[in-house]
Short mmCIF file of C-alpha atoms and ligand atoms in Angstrom, two decimals:
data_model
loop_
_atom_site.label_atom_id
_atom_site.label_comp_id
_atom_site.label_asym_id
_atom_site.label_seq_id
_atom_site.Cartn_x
_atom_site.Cartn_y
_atom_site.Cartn_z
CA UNK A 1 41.82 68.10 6.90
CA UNK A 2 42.96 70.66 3.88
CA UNK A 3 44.50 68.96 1.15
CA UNK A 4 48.65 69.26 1.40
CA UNK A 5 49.92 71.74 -1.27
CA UNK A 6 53.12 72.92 -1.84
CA UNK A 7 51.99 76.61 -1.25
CA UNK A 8 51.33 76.39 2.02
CA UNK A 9 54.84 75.77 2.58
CA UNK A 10 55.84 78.59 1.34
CA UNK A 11 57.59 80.13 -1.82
CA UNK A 12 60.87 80.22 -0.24
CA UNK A 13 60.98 76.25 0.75
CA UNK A 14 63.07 74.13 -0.29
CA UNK A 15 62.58 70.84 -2.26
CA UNK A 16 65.55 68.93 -2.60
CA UNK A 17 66.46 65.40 -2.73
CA UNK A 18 69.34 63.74 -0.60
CA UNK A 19 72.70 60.86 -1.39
CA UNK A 20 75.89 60.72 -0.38
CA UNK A 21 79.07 59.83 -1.90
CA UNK A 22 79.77 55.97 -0.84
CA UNK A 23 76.37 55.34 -1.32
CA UNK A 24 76.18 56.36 -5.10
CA UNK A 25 79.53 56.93 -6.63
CA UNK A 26 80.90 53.70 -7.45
CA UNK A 27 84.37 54.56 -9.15
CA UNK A 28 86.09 53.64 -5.61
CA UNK A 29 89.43 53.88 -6.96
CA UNK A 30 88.73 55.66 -10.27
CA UNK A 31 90.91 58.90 -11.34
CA UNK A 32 93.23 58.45 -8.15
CA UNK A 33 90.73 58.01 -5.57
CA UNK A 34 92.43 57.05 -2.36
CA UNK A 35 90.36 54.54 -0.26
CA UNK A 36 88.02 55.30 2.38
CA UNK A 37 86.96 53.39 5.24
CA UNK A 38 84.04 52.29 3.81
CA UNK A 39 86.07 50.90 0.86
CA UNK A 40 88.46 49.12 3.85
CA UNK A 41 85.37 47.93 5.58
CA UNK A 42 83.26 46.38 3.28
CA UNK A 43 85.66 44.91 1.27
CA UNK A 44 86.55 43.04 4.98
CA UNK A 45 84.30 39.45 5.01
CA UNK A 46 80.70 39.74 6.92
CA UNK A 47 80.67 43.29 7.55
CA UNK A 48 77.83 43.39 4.92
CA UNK A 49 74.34 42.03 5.67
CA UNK A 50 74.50 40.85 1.39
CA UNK A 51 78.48 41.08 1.24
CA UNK A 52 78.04 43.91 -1.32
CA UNK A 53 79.79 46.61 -1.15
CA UNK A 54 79.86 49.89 -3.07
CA UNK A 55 82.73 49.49 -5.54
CA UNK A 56 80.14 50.49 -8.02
CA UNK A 57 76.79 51.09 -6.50
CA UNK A 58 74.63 53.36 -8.85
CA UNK A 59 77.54 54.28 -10.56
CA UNK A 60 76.81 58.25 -9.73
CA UNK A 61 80.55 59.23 -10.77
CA UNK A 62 79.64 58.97 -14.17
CA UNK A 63 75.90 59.19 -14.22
CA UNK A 64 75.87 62.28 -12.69
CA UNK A 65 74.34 64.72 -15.25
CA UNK A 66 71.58 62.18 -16.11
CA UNK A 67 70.81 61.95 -12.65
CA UNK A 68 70.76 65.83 -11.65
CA UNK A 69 68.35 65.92 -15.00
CA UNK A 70 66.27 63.41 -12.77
CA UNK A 71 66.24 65.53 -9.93
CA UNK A 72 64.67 68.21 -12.34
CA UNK A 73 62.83 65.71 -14.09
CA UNK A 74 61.06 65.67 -10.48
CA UNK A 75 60.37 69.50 -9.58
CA UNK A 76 62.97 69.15 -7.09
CA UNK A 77 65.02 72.58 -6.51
CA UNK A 78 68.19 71.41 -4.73
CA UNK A 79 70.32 68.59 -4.35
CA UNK A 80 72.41 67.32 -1.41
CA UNK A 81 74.98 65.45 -2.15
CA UNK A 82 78.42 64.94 -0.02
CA UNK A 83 81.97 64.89 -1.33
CA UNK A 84 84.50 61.96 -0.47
CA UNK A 85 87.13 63.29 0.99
CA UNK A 86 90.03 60.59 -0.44
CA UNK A 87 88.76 61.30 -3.69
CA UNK A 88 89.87 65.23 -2.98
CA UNK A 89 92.83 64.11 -0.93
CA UNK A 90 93.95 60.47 -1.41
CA UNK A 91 96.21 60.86 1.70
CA UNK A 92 93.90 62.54 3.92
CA UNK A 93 96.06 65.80 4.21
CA UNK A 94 98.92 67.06 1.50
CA UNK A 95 98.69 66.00 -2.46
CA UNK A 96 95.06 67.44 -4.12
CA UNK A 97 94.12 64.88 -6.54
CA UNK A 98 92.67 67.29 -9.21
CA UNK A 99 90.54 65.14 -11.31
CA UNK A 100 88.78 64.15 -7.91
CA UNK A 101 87.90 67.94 -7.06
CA UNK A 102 87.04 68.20 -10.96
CA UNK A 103 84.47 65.46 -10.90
CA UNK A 104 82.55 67.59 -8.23
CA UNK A 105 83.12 70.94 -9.97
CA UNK A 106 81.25 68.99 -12.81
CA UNK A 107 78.36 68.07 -10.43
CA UNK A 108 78.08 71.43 -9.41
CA UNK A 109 78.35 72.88 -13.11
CA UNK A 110 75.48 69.74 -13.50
CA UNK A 111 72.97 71.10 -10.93
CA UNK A 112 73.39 74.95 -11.78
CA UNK A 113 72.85 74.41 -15.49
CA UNK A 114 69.66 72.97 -14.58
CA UNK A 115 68.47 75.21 -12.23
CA UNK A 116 68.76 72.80 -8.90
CA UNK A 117 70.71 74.05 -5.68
CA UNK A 118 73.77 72.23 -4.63
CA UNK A 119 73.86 71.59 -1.24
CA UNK A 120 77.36 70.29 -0.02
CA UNK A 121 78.12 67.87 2.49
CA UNK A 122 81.73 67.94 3.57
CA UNK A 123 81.34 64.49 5.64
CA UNK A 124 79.12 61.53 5.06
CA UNK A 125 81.12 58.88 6.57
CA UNK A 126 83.35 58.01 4.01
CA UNK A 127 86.81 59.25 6.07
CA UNK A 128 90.07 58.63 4.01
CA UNK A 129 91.59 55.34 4.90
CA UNK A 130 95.10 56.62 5.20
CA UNK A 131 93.92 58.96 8.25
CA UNK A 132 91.88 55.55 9.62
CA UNK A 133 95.80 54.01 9.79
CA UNK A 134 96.79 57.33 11.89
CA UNK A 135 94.52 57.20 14.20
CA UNK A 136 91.17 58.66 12.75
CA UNK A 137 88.60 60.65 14.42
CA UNK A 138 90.13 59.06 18.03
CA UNK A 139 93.54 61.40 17.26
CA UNK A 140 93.05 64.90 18.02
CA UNK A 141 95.12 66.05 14.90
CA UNK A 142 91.84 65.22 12.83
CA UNK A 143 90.87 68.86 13.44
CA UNK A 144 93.59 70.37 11.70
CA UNK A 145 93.10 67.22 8.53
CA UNK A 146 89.53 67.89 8.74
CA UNK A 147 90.19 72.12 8.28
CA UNK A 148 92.64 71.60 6.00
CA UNK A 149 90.26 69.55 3.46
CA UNK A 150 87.76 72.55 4.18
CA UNK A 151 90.04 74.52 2.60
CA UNK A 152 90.33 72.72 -0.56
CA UNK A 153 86.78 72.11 -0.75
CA UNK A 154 85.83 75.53 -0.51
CA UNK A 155 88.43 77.19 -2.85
CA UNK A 156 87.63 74.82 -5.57
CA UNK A 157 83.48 74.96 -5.14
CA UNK A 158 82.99 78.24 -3.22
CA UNK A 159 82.38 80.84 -6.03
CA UNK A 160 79.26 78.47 -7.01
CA UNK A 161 78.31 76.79 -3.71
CA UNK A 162 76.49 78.20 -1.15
CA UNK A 163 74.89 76.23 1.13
CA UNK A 164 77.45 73.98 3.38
CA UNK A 165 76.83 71.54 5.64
CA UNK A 166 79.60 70.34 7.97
CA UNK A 167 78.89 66.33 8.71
CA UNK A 168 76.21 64.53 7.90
CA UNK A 169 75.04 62.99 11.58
CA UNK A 170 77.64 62.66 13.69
CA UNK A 171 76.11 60.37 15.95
CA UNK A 172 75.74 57.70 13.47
CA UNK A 173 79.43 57.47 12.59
CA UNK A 174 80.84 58.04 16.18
CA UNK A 175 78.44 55.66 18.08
CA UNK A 176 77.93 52.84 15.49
CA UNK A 177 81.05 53.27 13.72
CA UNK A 178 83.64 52.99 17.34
CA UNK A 179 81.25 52.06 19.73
CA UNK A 180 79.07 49.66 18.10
CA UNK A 181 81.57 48.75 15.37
CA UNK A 182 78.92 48.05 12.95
CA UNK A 183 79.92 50.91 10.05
CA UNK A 184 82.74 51.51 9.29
CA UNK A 185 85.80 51.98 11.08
CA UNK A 186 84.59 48.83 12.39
CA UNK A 187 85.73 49.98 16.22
CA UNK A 188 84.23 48.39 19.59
CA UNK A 189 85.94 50.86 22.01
CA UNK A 190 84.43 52.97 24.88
CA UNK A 191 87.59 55.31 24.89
CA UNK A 192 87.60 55.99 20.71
CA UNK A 193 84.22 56.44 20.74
CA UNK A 194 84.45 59.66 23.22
CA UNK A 195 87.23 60.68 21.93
CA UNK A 196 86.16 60.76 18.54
CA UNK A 197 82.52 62.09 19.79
CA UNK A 198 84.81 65.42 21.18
CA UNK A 199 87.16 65.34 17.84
CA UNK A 200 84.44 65.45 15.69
CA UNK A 201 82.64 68.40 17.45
CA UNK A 202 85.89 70.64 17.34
CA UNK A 203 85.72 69.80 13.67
CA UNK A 204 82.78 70.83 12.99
CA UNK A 205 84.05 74.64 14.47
CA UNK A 206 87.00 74.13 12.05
CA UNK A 207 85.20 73.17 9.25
CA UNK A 208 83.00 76.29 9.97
CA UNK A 209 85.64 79.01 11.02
CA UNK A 210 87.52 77.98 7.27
CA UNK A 211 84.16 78.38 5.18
CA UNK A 212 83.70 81.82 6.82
CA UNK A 213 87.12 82.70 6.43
CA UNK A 214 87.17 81.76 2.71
CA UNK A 215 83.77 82.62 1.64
CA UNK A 216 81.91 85.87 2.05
CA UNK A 217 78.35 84.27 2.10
CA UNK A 218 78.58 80.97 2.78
CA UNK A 219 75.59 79.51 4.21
CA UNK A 220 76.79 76.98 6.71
CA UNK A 221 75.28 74.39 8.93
CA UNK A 222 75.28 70.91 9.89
CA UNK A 223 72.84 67.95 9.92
CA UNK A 224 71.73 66.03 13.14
CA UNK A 225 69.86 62.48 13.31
CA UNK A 226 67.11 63.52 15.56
CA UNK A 227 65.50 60.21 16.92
CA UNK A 228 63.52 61.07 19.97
CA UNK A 229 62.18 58.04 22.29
CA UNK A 230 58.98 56.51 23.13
CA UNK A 231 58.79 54.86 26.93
CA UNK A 232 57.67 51.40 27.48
CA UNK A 233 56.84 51.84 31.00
CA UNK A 234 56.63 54.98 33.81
CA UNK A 235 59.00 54.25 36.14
CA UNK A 236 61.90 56.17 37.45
CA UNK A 237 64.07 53.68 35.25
CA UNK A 238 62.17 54.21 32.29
CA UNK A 239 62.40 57.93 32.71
CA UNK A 240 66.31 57.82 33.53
CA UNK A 241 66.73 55.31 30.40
CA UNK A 242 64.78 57.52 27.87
CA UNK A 243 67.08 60.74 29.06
CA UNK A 244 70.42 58.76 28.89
CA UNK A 245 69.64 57.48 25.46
CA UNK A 246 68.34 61.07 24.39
CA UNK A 247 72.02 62.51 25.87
CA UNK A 248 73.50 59.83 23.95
CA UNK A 249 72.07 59.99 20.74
CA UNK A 250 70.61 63.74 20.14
CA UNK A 251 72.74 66.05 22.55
CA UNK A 252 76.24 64.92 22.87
CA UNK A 253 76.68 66.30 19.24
CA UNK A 254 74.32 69.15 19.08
CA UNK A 255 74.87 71.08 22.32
CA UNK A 256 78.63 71.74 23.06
CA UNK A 257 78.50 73.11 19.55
CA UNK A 258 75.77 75.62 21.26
CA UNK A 259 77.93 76.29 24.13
CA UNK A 260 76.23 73.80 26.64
CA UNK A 261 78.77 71.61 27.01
CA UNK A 262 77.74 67.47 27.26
CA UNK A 263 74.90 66.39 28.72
CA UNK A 264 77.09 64.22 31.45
CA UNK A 265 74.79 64.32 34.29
CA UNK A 266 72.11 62.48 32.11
CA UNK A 267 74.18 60.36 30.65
CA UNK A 268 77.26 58.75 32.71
CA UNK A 269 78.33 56.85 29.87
CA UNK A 270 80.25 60.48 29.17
CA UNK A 271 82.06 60.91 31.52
CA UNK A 272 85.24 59.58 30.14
CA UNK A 273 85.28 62.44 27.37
CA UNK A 274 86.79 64.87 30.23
CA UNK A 275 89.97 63.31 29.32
CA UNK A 276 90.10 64.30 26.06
CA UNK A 277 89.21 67.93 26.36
CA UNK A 278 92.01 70.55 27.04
CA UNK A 279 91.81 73.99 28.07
CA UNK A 280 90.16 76.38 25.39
CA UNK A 281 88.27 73.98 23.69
CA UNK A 282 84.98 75.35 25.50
CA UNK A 283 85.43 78.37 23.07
CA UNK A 284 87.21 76.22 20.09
CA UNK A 285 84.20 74.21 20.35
CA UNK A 286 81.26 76.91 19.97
CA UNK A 287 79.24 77.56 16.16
CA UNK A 288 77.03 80.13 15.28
CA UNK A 289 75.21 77.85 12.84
CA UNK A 290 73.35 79.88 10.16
CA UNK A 291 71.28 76.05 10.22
CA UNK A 292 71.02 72.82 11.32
CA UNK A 293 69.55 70.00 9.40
CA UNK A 294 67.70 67.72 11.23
CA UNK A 295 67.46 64.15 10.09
CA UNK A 296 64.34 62.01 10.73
CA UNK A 297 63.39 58.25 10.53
CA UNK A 298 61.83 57.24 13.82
CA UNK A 299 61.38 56.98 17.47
CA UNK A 300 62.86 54.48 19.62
CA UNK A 301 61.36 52.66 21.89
CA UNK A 302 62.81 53.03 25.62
CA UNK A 303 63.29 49.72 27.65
CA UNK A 304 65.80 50.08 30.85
CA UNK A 305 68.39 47.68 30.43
CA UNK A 306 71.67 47.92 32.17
CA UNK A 307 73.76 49.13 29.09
CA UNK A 308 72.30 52.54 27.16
CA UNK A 309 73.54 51.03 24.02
CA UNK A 310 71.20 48.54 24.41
CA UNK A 311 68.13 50.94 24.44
CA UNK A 312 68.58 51.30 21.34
CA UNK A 313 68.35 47.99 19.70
CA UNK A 314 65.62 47.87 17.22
CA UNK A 315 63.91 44.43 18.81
CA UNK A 316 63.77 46.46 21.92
CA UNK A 317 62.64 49.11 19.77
CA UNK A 318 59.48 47.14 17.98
CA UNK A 319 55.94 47.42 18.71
CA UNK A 320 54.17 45.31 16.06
CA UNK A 321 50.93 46.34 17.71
CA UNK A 322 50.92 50.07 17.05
CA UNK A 323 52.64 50.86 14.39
CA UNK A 324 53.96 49.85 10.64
CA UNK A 325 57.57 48.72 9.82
CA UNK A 326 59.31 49.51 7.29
CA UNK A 327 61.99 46.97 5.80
CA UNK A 328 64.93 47.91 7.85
CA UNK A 329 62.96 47.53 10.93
CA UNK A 330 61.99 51.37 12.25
CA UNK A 331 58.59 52.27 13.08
CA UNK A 332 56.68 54.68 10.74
CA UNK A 333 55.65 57.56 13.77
CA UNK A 334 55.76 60.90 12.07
CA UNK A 335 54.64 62.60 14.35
CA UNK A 336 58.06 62.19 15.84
CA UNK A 337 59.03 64.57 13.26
CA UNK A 338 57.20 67.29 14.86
CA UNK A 339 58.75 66.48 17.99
CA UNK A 340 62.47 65.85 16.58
CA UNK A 341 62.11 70.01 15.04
CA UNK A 342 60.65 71.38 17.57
CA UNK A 343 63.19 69.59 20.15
CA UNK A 344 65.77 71.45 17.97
CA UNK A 345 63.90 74.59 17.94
CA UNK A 346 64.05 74.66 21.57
CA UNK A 347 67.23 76.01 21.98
CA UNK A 348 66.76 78.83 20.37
CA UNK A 349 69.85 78.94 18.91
CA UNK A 350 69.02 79.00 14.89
CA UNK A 351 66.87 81.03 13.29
CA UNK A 352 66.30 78.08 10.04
CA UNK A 353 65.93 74.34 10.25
CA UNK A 354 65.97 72.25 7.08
CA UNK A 355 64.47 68.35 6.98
CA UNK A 356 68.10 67.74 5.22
CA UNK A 357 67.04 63.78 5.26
CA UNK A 358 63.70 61.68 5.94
CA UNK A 359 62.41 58.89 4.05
CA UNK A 360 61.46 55.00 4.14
CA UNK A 361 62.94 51.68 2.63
CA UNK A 362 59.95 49.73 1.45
CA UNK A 363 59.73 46.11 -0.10
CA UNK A 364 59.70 47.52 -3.97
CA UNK A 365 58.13 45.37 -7.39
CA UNK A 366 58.89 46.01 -10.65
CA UNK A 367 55.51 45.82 -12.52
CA UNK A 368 55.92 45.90 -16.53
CA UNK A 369 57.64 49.49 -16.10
CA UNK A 370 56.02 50.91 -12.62
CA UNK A 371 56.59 50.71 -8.61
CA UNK A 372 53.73 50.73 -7.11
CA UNK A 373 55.25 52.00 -3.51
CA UNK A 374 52.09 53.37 -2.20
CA UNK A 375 53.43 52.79 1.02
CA UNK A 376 55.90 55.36 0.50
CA UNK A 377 54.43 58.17 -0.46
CA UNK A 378 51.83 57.94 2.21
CA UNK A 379 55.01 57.57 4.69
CA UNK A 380 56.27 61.05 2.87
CA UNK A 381 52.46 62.41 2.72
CA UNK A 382 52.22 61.89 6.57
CA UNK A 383 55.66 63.82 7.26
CA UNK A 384 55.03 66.52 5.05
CA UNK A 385 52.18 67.41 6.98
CA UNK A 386 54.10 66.75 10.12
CA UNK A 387 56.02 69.87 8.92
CA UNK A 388 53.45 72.08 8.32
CA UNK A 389 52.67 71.00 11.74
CA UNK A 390 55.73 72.31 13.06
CA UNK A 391 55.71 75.56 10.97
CA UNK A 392 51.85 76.65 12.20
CA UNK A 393 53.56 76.10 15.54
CA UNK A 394 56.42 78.65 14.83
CA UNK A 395 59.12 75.98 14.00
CA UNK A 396 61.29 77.46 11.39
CA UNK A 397 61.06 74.92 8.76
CA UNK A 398 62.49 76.08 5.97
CA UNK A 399 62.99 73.09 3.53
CA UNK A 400 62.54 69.52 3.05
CA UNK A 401 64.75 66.78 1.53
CA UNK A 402 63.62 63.48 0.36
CA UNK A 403 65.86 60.40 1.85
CA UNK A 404 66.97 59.37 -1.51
CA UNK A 405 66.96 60.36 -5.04
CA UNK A 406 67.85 56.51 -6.07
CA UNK A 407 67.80 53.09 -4.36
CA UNK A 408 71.18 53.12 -3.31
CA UNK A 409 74.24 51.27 -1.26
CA UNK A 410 72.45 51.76 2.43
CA UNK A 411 75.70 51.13 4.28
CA UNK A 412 76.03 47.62 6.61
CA UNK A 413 72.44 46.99 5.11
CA UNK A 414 73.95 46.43 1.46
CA UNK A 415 71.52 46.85 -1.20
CA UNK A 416 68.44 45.30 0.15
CA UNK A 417 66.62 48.43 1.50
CA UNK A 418 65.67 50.41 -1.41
CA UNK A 419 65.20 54.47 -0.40
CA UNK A 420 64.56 55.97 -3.40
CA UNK A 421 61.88 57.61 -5.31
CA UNK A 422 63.67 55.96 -8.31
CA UNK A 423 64.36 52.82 -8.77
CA UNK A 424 67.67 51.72 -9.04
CA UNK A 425 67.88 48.57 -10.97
CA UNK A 426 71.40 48.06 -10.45
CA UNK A 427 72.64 44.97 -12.66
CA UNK A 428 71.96 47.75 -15.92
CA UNK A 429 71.65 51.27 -14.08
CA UNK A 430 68.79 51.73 -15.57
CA UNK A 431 66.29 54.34 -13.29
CA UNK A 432 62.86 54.13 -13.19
CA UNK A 433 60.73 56.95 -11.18
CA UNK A 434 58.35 55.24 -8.97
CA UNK A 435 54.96 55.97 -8.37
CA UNK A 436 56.29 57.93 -4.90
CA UNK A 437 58.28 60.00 -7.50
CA UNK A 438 55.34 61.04 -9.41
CA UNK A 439 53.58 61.59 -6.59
CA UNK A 440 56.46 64.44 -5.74
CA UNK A 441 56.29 65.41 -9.59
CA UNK A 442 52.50 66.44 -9.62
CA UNK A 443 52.67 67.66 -5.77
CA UNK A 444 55.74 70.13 -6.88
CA UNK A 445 54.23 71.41 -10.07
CA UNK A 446 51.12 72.42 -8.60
C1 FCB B 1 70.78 58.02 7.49
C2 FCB B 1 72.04 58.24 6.69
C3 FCB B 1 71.86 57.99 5.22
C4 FCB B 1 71.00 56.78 4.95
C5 FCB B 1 69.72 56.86 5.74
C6 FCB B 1 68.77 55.72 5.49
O1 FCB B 1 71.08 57.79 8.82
O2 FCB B 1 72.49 59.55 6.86
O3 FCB B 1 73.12 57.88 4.63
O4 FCB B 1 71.71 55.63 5.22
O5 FCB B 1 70.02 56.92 7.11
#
């Protein structure tokens, strides 16, 4: 096999590295911050594996400029980072709190200065609390909150941001966030779940519709969890398991947005949603994405159980035998990545796919002044050439970002899993590139 090299990727790739806002900020109520679910929900007993929560977390809010230097530091070329929407509007809807839409005008002024890309998420999770209390993504009004933030996004960033993406994996915050009720809002409810599952796709038209009607050149798309499934067994079971799991977890988002409705014959589980669609929201519903991002940290293993939900489980999900574990318990399969961008390429329905997330918690040691996370960057060695893969096979990959920039807050999880190429050590903030980061250095400035 050829040595990997960043030229074969191409010269117009991009590099970038990947947080979002809970998971870094800190400064939860700084500067009139309203709170967000995620502020609600882990400050709530046991919803946190180390009943941490991310009050503080790697203190981005005012480490940002040292940290976009980082990013630099690296070779990276872009940076994705999402905005919290209560720290824009505390209310959800109505009063701009200015020093909120400031702080990310400073992260944007940040990156440029230093030649790195921002790339915006509008929604990683972290929804405003005072929206949770009306309702949230299960009332339909959400579209019209959701468009309305848009707005004031875009006026304030637009004339330096360009690349947009709508939500950071829907699936994750609908399913394990109101059907699951393991994130944030915390929900176990079939009927919020769908409802929020069709709420949140005729968002992500509005969010789209008010970039292009604000901004001549936007460049908008979304990002997807891809996580395609591996079957135990060959029966008919298996085989109807594995396709209501895939409906579940990598269509219901992804294709009504395309104009093919929801996968409901695949996936009865669905059904229900019929109630909360109304006339016109086949059209309201469609986006001519100038990208998707797909997302990418494993396969799941299928195992026909009664409940799809269940499929899912990671001890279902383990195969000790076959293949290595990282420390939040998913398999390391890259070639899954091939499979998860060229499942998206399928449709033929974008003409550019970006890796906008894929990465690996490892068990980390600091040694004098050096992680040795060998592990790590053979995980990202292995799905970097997973994506050239892809490419020789006509799969428009166009960049690559690293799941994360720093060991960070990783949601229910709390602190345990570290993601990052740096180290976070988080009783001093101080950062320390591991060897996975210098890996990345020497690989980018070749
Ligand atoms: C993804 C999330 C991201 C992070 C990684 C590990 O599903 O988008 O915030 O938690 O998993």
């Amino acid at each position: 096999m050829t040595q990997l090299a960043r030229g074969q990727f191409g010269d117009e790739f991009t590099w970038g590295v990947a947080h979002a806002a809970y998971q870094v900020e800190g400064a939860w109520d700084a500067d009139g911050k309203g709170p967000s679910i995620w502020d609600t929900f882990t400050h709530r007993p046991r919803t946190v594996r180390d009943r941490s929560n991310g009050d503080v977390a790697c203190d981005f809010y005012h480490r940002y400029a040292g940290d976009t230097a980082l990013v630099k530091r690296l070779g990276f070329g872009a940076q994705r980072f999402s905005i919290s929407w209560p720290r824009v509007l505390p209310d959800g809807t109505g009063r701009v709190n200015r020093a909120g839409l400031d702080f990310y005008s400073r992260v944007v002024d940040a990156c440029l200065e230093r030649g790195v890309e921002p790339w915006v998420t509008l929604y990683h999770w972290d929804l405003p609390e005072a929206l949770q209390r009306r309702g949230g993504w299960a009332n339909r009004d959400i579209v019209d909150w959701f468009g309305e933030y848009v707005g004031v996004v875009a006026d304030a960033l637009g004339d330096r941001v360009r690349h947009w993406m709508i939500f950071n994996e829907p699936c994750s915050f609908t399913l394990v966030g109101h059907l699951a009720g393991q994130h944030a809002p915390g929900v176990r409810s079939l009927r919020k779940f769908l409802a929020a599952v069709h709420h949140v796709n005729l968002a992500q038209a509005a969010g789209a519709r008010v970039l292009r009607d604000s901004l001549d050149d936007a460049d908008v798309g979304t990002t997807h969890i891809v996580t395609p499934s591996r079957m135990l067994g060959t029966t008919r079971r298996h085989q109807r398991a594995a396709r209501s799991l895939d409906a579940l977890l990598n269509r219901a988002h992804l294709e009504p947005n395309f104009g093919l409705g929801y996968p409901i014959a695949d996936c009865p589980l669905l059904r229900g949603i019929r109630r909360y669609q109304r006339d016109g929201d086949d059209k309201a519903v469609l986006v001519d994405w100038d990208f998707i991002g797909v997302q990418y940290y494993t396969r799941l293993l299928v195992h026909p159980l009664p409940v799809p939900l269940l499929h899912a489980l990671p001890r279902y999900g383990r195969d000790f035998r076959r293949y290595e574990i990282t420390a939040t318990g998913w398999e390391v399969q890259p070639d899954g990545l091939h499979e998860a961008l060229t499942k998206v390429h399928a449709y033929g329905k974008v003409s550019r796919i970006y890796v906008t997330e894929n990465g690996a918690a490892f068990p980390d040691h600091l040694v004098g002044d050096r992680i040795h996370d060998d592990r790590r960057t053979a995980f990202y060695r292995d799905h970097l050439e997973q994506v050239r893969r892809a490419q020789s096979d006509g799969v428009p990959v166009h960049g690559y970002f690293c799941w994360s920039l720093l060991d960070n807050f990783e949601w229910a999880e709390g602190f345990g899993p570290r993601f990052g190429l740096v180290y976070t050590e988080f009783a001093t903030q101080r950062r320390i590139i591991k060897d996975s980061g210098r890996w990345f250095q020497e690989f980018l400035a070749a």
